[in-house]
Coordinates of C-alpha atoms in Angstrom, one line a residue:
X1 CA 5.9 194.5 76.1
X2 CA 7.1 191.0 77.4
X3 CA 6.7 187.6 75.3
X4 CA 4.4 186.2 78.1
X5 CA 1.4 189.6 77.5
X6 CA 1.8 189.4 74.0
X7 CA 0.7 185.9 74.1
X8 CA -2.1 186.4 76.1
X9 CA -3.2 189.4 73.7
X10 CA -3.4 187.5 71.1
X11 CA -5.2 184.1 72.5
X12 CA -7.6 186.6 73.9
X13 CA -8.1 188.1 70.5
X14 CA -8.1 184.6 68.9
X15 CA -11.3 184.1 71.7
X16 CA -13.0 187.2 70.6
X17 CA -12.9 186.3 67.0
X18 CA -14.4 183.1 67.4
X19 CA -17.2 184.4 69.6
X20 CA -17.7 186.4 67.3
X21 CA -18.2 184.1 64.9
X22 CA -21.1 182.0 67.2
X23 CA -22.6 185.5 67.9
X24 CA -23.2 186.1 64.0
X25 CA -24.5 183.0 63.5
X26 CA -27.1 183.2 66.3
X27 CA -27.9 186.4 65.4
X28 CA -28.7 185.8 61.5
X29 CA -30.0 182.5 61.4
X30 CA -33.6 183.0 63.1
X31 CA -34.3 185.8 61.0
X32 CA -33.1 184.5 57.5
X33 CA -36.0 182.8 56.2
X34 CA -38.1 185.6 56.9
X35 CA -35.9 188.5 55.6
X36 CA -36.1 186.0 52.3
X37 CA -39.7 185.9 52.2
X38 CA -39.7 189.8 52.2
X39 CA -37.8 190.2 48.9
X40 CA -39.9 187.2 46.8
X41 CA -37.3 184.3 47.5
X42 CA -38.6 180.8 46.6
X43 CA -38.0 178.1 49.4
X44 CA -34.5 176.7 48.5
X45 CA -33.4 180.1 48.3
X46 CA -32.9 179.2 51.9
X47 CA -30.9 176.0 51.7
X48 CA -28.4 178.0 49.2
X49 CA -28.1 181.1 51.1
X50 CA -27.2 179.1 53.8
X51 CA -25.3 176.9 52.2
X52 CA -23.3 179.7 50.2
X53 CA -21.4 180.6 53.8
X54 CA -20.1 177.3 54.1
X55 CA -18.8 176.8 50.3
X56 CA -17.1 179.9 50.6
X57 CA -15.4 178.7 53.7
X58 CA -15.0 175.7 52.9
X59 CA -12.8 176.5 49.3
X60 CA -10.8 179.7 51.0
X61 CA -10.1 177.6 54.3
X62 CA -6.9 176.0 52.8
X63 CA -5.5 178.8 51.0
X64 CA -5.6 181.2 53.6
X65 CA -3.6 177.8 55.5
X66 CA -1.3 177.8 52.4
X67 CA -0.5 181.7 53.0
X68 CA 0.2 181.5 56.9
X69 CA 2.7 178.4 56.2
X70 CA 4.6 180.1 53.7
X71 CA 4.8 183.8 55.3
X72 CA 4.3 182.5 58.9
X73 CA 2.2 185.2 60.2
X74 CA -1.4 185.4 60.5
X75 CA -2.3 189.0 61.6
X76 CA -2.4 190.3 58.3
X77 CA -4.7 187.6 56.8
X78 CA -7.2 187.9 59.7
X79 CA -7.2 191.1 59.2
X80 CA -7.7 190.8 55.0
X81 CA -10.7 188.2 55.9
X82 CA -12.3 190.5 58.6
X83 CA -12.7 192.7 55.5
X84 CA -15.0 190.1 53.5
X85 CA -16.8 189.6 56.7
X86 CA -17.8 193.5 57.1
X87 CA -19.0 194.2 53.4
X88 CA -20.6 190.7 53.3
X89 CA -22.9 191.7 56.4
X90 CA -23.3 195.2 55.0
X91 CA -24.3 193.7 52.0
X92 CA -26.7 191.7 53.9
X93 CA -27.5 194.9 55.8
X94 CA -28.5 196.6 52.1
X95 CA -31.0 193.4 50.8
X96 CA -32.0 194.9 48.0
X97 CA -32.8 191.9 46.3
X98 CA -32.3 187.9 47.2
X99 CA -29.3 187.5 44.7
X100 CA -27.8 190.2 47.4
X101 CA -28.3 188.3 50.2
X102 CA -27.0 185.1 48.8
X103 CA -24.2 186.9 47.5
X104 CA -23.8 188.4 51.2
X105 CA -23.4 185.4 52.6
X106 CA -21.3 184.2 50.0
X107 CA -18.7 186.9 50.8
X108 CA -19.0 186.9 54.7
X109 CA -18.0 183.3 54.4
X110 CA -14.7 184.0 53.2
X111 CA -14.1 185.5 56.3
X112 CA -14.6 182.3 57.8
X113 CA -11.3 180.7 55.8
X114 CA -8.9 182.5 58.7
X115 CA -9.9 180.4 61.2
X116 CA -7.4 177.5 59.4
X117 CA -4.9 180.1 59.3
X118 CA -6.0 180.6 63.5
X119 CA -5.8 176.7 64.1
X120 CA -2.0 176.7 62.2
X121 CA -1.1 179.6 65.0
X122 CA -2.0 178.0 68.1
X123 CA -0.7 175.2 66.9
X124 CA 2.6 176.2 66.0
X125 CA 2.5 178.3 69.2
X126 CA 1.5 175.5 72.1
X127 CA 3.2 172.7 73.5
X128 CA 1.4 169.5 72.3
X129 CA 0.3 168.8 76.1
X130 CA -1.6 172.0 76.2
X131 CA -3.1 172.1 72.9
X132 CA -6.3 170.2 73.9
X133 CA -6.7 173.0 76.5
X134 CA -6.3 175.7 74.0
X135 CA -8.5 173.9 71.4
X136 CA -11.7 172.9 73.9
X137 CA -11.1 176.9 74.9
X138 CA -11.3 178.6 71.8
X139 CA -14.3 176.1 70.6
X140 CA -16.1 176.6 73.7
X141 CA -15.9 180.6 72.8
X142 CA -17.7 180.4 69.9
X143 CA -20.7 177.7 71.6
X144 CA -20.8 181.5 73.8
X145 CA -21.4 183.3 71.1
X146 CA -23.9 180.9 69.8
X147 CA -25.8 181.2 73.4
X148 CA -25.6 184.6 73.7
X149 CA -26.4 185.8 70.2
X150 CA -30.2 185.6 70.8
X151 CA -29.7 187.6 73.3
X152 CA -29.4 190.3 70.9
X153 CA -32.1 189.5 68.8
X154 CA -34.1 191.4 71.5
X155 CA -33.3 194.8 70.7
X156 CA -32.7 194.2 67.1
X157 CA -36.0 193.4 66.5
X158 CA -37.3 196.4 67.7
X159 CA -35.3 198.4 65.2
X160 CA -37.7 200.2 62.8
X161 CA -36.1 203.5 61.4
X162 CA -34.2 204.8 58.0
X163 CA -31.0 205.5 57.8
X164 CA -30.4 207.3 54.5
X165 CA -31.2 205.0 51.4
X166 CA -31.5 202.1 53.9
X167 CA -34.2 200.7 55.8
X168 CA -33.4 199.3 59.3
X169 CA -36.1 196.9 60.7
X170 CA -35.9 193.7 62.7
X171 CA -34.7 191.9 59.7
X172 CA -31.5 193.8 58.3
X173 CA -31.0 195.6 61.2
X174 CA -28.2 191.8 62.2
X175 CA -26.4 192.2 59.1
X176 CA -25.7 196.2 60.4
X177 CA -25.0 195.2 64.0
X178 CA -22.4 192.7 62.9
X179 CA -20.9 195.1 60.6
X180 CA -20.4 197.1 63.4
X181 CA -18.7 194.2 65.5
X182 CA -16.7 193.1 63.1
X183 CA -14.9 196.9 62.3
X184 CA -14.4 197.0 66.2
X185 CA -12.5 193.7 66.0
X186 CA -10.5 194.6 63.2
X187 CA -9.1 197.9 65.9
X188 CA -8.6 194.8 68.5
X189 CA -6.7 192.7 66.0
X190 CA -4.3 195.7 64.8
X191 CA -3.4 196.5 68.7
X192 CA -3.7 193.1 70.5
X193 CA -2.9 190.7 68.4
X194 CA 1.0 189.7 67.2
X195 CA 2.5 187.0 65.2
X196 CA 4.2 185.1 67.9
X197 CA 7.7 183.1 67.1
X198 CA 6.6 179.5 66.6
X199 CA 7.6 176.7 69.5
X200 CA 11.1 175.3 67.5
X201 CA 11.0 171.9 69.2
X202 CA 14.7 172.1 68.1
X203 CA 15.6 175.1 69.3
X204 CA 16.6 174.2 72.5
X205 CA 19.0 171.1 70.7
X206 CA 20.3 173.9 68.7
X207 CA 21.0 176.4 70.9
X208 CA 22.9 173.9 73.5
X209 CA 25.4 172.9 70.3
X210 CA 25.9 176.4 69.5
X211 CA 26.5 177.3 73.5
X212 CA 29.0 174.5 73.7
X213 CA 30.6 175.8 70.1
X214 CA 31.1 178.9 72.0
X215 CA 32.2 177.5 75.1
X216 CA 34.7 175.8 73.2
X217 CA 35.7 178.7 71.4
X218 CA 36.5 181.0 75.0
X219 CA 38.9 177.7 75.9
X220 CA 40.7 177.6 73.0
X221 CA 41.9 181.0 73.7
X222 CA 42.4 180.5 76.8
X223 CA 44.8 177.3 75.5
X224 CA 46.8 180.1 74.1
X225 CA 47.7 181.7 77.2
X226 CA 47.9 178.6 79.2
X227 CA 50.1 175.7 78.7
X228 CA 48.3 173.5 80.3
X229 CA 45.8 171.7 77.1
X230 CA 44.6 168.9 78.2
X231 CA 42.8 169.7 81.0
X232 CA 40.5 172.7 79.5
X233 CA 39.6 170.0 76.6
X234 CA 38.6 167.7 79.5
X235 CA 36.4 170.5 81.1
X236 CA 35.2 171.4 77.9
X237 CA 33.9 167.7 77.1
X238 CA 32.1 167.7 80.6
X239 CA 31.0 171.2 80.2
X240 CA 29.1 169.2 77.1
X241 CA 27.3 166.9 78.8
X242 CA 25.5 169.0 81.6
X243 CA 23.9 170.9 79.1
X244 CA 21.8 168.5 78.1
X245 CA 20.8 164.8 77.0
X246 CA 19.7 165.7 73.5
X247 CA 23.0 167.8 72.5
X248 CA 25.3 165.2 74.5
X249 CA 23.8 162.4 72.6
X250 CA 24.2 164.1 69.4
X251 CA 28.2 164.8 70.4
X252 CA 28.8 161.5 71.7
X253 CA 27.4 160.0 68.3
X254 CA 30.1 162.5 66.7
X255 CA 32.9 162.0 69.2
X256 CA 35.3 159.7 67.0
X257 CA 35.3 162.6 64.2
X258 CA 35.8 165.2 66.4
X259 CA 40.0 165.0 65.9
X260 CA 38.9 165.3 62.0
X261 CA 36.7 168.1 62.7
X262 CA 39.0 170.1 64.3
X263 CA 42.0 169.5 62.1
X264 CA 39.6 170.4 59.5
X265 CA 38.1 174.0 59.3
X266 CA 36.2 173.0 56.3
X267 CA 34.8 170.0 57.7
X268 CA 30.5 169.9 58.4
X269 CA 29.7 167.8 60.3
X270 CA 26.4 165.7 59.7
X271 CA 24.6 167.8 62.7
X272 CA 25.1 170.7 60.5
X273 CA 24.1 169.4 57.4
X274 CA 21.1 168.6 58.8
X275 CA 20.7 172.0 60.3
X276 CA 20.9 173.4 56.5
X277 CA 18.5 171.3 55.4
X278 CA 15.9 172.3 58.6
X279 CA 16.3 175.8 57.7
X280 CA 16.0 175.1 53.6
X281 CA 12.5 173.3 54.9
X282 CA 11.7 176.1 56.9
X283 CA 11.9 178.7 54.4
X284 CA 9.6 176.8 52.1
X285 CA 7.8 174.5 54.5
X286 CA 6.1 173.2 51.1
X287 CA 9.0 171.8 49.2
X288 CA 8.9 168.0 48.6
X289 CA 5.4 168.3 50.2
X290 CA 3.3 165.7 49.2
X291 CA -0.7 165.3 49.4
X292 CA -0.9 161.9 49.3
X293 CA 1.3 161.4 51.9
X294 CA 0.6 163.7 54.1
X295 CA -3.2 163.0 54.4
X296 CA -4.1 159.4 53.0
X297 CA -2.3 157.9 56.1
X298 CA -4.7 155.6 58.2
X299 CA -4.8 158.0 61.4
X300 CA -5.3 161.4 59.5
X301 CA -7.9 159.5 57.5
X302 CA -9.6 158.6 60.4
X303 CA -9.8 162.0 62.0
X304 CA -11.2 163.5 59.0
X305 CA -13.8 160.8 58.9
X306 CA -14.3 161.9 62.5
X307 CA -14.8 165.5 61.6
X308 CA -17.1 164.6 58.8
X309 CA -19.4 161.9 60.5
X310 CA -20.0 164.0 63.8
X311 CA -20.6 167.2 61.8
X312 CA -22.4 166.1 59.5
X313 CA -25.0 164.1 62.1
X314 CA -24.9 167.3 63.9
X315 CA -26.2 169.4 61.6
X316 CA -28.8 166.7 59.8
X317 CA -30.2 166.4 63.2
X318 CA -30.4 170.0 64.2
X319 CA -32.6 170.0 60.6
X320 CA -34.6 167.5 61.7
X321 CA -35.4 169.1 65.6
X322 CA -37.5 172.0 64.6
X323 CA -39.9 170.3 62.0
X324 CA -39.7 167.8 65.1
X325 CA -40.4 169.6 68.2
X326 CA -43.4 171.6 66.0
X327 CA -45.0 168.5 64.7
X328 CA -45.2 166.5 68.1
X329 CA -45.0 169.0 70.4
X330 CA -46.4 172.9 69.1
X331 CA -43.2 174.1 69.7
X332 CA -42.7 177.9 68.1
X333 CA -39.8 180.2 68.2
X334 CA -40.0 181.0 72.0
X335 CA -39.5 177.3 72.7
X336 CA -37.4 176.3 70.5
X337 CA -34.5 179.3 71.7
X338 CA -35.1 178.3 75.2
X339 CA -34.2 174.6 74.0
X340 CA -30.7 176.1 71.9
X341 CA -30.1 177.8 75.1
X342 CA -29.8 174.8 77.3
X343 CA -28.1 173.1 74.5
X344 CA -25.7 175.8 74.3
X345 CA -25.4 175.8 78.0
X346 CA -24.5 171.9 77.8
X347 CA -21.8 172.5 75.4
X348 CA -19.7 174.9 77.0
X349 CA -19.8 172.6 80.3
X350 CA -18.9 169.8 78.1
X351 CA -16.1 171.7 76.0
X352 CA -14.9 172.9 79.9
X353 CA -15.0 169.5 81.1
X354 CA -13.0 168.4 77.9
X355 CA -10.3 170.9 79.0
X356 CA -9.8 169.6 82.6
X357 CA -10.1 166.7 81.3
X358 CA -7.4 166.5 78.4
X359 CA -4.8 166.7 81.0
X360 CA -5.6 163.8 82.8
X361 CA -7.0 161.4 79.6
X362 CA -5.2 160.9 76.2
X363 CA -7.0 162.5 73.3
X364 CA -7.5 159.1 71.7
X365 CA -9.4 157.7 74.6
X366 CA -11.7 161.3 75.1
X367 CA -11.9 160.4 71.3
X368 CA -13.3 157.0 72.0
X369 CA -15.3 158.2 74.9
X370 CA -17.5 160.5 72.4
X371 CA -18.3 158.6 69.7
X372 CA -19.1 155.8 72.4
X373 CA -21.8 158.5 73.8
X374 CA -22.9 159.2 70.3
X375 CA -23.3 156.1 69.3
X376 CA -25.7 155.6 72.1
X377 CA -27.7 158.6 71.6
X378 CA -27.8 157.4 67.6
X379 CA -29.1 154.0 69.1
X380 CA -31.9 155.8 70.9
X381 CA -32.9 158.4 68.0
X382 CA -33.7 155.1 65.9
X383 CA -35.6 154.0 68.8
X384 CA -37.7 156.6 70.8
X385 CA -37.2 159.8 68.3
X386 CA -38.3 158.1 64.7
X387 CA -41.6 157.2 65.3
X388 CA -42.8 158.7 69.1
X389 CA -44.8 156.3 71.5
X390 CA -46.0 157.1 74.4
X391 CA -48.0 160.2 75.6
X392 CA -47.3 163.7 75.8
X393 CA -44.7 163.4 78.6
X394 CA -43.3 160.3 77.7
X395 CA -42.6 161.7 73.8
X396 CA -41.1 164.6 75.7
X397 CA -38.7 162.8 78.1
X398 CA -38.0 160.3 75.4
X399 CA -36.5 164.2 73.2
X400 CA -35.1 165.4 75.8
X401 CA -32.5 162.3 76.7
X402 CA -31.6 161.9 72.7
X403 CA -30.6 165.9 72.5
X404 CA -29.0 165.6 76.0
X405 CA -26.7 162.6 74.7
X406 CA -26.1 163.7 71.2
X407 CA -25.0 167.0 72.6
X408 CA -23.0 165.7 75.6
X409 CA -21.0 163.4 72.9
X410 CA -19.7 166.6 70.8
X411 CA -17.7 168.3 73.2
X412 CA -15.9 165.3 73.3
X413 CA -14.8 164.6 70.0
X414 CA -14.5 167.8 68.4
X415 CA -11.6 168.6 70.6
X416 CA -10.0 164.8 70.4
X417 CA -10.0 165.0 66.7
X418 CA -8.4 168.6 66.3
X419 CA -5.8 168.0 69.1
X420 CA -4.7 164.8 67.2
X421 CA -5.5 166.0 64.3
X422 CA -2.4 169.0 64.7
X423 CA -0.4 166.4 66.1
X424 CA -0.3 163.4 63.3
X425 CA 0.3 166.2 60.4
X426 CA 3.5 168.3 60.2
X427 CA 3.7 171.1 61.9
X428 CA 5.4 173.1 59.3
X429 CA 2.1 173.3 57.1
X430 CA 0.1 173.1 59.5
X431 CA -2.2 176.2 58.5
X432 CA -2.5 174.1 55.4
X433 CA -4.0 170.9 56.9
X434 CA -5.9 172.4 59.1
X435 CA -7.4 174.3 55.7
X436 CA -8.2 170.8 54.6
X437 CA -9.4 169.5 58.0
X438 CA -12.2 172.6 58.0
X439 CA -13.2 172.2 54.4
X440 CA -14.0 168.5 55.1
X441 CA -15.9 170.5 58.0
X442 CA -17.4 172.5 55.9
X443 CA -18.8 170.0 53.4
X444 CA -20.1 168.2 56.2
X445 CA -22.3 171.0 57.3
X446 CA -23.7 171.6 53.6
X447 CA -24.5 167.9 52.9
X448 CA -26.2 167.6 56.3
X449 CA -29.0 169.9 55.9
X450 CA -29.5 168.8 52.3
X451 CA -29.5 164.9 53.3
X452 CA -32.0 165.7 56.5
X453 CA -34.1 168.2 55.2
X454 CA -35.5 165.9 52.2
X455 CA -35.7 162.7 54.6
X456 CA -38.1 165.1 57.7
X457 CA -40.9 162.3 56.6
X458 CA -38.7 159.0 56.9
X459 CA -37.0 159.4 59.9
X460 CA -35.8 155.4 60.1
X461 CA -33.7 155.6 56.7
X462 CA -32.4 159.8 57.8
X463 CA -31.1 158.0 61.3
X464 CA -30.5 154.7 59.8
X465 CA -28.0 156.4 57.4
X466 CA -26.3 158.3 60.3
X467 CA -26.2 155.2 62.5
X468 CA -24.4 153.2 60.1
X469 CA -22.1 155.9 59.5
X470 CA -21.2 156.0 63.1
X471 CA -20.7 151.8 63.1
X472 CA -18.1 152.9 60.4
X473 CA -16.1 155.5 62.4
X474 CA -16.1 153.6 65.7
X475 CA -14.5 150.4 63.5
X476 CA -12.3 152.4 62.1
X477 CA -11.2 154.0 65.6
X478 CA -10.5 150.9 66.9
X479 CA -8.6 149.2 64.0
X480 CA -6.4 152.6 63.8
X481 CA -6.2 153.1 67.8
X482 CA -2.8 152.5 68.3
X483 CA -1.7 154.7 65.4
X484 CA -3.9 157.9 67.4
X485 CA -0.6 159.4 69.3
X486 CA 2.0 161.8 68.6
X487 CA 4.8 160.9 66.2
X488 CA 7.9 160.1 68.3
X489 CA 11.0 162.5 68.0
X490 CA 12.5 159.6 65.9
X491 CA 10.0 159.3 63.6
X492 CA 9.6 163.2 63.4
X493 CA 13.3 163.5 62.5
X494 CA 13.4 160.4 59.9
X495 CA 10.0 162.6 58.0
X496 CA 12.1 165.7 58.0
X497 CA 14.8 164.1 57.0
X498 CA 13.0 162.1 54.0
X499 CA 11.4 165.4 53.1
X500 CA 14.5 167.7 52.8
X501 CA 16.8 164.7 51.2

């Protein structure tokens, strides 16, 4: 099978997994609180059950990253994590008790830690001017699976039968159904997914010098035969420079120690030298790796602060809608899926608009663009959504245009901020840092239910809190704007070259 339908495999995979993901979420979340009530669970049972899902995540994120930079393969630990996903949703499947079903979620969240080990992959095999595609793709995936989980929900909760020891009604009956998916991605990850050979953004330099070192080679015994040297030499230096800019640079810099290289057979020249140390860094893309600084630089700072502002507004407010929409408008759980559905509906067209987008628009000024939209629709929460005026339809107008904006604004930065994100850190530990990036995901969604669901009374200080957090991020974007791009090949080759010295 050719490189071209391997890769395609395995990005299709990569986009089952992560609906998968949205599905599982969709599925469990409206029955939860429910399937608690049935086995005597107090109220913040729910907050921890929940919350147990993203801890796991968030702590198993970076050392699955860790694993994938130092083996450089990732098929084997999606497959490992798929396994905490199945027995954590059989476990939920079994509910025997509520300390089960925390501890269900708990496991099933490890699964989640592969997805850092997934970002690392598509980093390491994309081109940086296609990675926002890739990224806005794979995201938009799992917002599918988020809109189409419901959907599933219909039959499930018709379920009412016994299956040996087990009981199979509308509330276990998700964590068996997504046992089931999950086994059936496993069989799709052992036959369509591969560990592809990363994108060497030196390989092409490298395999020029050795072409030309061969080239160079086929003369010289040609010299032998031929009495004629000078000419050959002549070809050969030509030869050299119409392979191309990169290698002819590097041999003109070299071209007064050529005599001295050739006299020489022990001589290395500095080209190789640095080759040796390349190839020390990629066997252990960890050594001389520092923490501090690799992510307390200003632009990685500020994308992390990105990832956790957004997120964490995201998910306070998506606590606050449903105690919302009930209180104001009567809302129950008919109304409120209808609303997730159009929501969901908006993201995907955003996260698709995003990827046509990306190849017009630097990521730093989609980046801007986003938190310029969610800082209007914070803006108008404070206004229209903390304390309603107005009648019926002018409360429900006034809802509608603060989910529509604070929805439209996410597409925008989620992808900005990855995209960048891959591209600011190194690219040899890049499973790694994108470990970090989710766990600072991760924490965001755990302190953002916690934050809103204790402020659903005092809307102006929930909102207030989330505004000013915004003012924050969009002065640090523009203080750190210029500093939002791709590290230049020069700068790329004086961090290697600090690293491995």
């Amino acid at each position: 099978m050719d490189y071209q339908r391997k890769r395609k495999l395995s990005f299709i995979t990569i986009a089952l997994l992560f609906l998968l993901s949205g599905v599982e979420y969709a599925v469990i979340l409206p029955t939860i609180w429910k399937y608690l009530q049935t086995l005597d669970a107090p109220p913040y049972f729910l907050g921890l059950t929940l919350s147990a899902f993203s801890f796991s995540g968030l702590l198993t994120g970076p050392l699955f990253g860790h694993w994938s930079d130092r083996t450089r393969t990732t098929k084997k630990i999606i497959l490992f994590a798929n396994l905490f996903e199945i027995v954590g949703n059989f476990m939920y499947f079994m509910g025997f008790s509520k300390w089960l079903l925390l501890s269900s979620r708990l496991v099933a969240g490890v699964g989640t830690g592969a997805g850092s080990s997934i970002f690392g992959f598509l980093t390491r095999s994309s081109a940086p001017g296609d990675r926002a595609t890739i990224f806005a793709t794979v995201m938009a995936c799992r917002q599918a699976g988020l809109l189409i989980g419901p959907a599933f929900n219909i039959f499930l909760r018709l379920c009412d039968f016994q299956l040996g020891p087990f009981v199979v009604n509308k509330y276990t009956s998700p964590g068996l159904f997504m046992c089931f998916c999950w086994l059936l991605l496993q069989l799709v990850v052992l036959f369509m997914y591969w560990d592809l050979p990363a994108l060497d953004k030196g390989k092409e330099s490298r395999i020029t010098v050795s072409t030309v070192v061969d080239n160079e080679e086929v003369l010289a015994d040609d010299e032998e035969e031929d009495d004629e040297e000078g000419k050959p030499l002549m070809k050969s230096q030509e030869l050299v420079g119409s392979y191309g800019s990169v290698a002819s640079k590097n041999l003109h810099q070299n071209h007064t120690e050529e005599p001295s290289a050739k006299a020489d057979p022990n001589h290395i020249s500095p080209h190789s030298s640095s080759e040796i140390l390349q190839s020390e860094s990629t066997l252990n893309p960890f050594k001389n790796f520092s923490v501090s600084r690799e992510f307390l630089r200003e632009e990685v700072v500020v994308l992390l602060a990105a990832q956790f502002i957004t997120l964490f507004n995201q998910t306070a407010l998506e606590t606050m809608v449903t105690p919302l929409t009930q209180n104001y408008f009567g809302y129950g759980e008919l109304e409120n899926s209808v609303m997730y559905c159009l929501c969901g509906i908006e993201v995907i067209a955003g996260f698709l608009f995003v990827q046509w987008l990306s190849g017009r628009v630097a990521e730093r000024a989609i980046l801007a663009i986003g938190l310029a939209i969610c800082n209007i629709s914070g803006v108008w929460c404070i206004i229209f959504l903390a304390k309603p005026v107005g009648g019926y339809e002018w409360q429900l107008s006034e809802f509608i245009i603060g989910v529509f904006l604070q929805v439209l604004g996410l597409p925008f930065v989620a992808v900005a901020q990855v995209s960048l994100f891959s591209k600011v850190t190194a690219e040899k530990t890049q499973g790694f840092s994108q470990g970090v990036r989710r766990s600072v995901a991760g924490l965001a969604t755990i302190l953002g239910p916690l934050w809103a669901g204790g402020l659903t009374d005092n809307l102006y200080v929930m909102m207030g809190v989330m505004m000013a957090l915004l003012a924050l991020l969009t002065m640090m974007l523009g203080v750190s704007y210029n500093r939002l791009v791709e590290p230049s090949k020069e700068q790329q080759d004086e961090n290697t070259t600090e690293n491995c010295a």
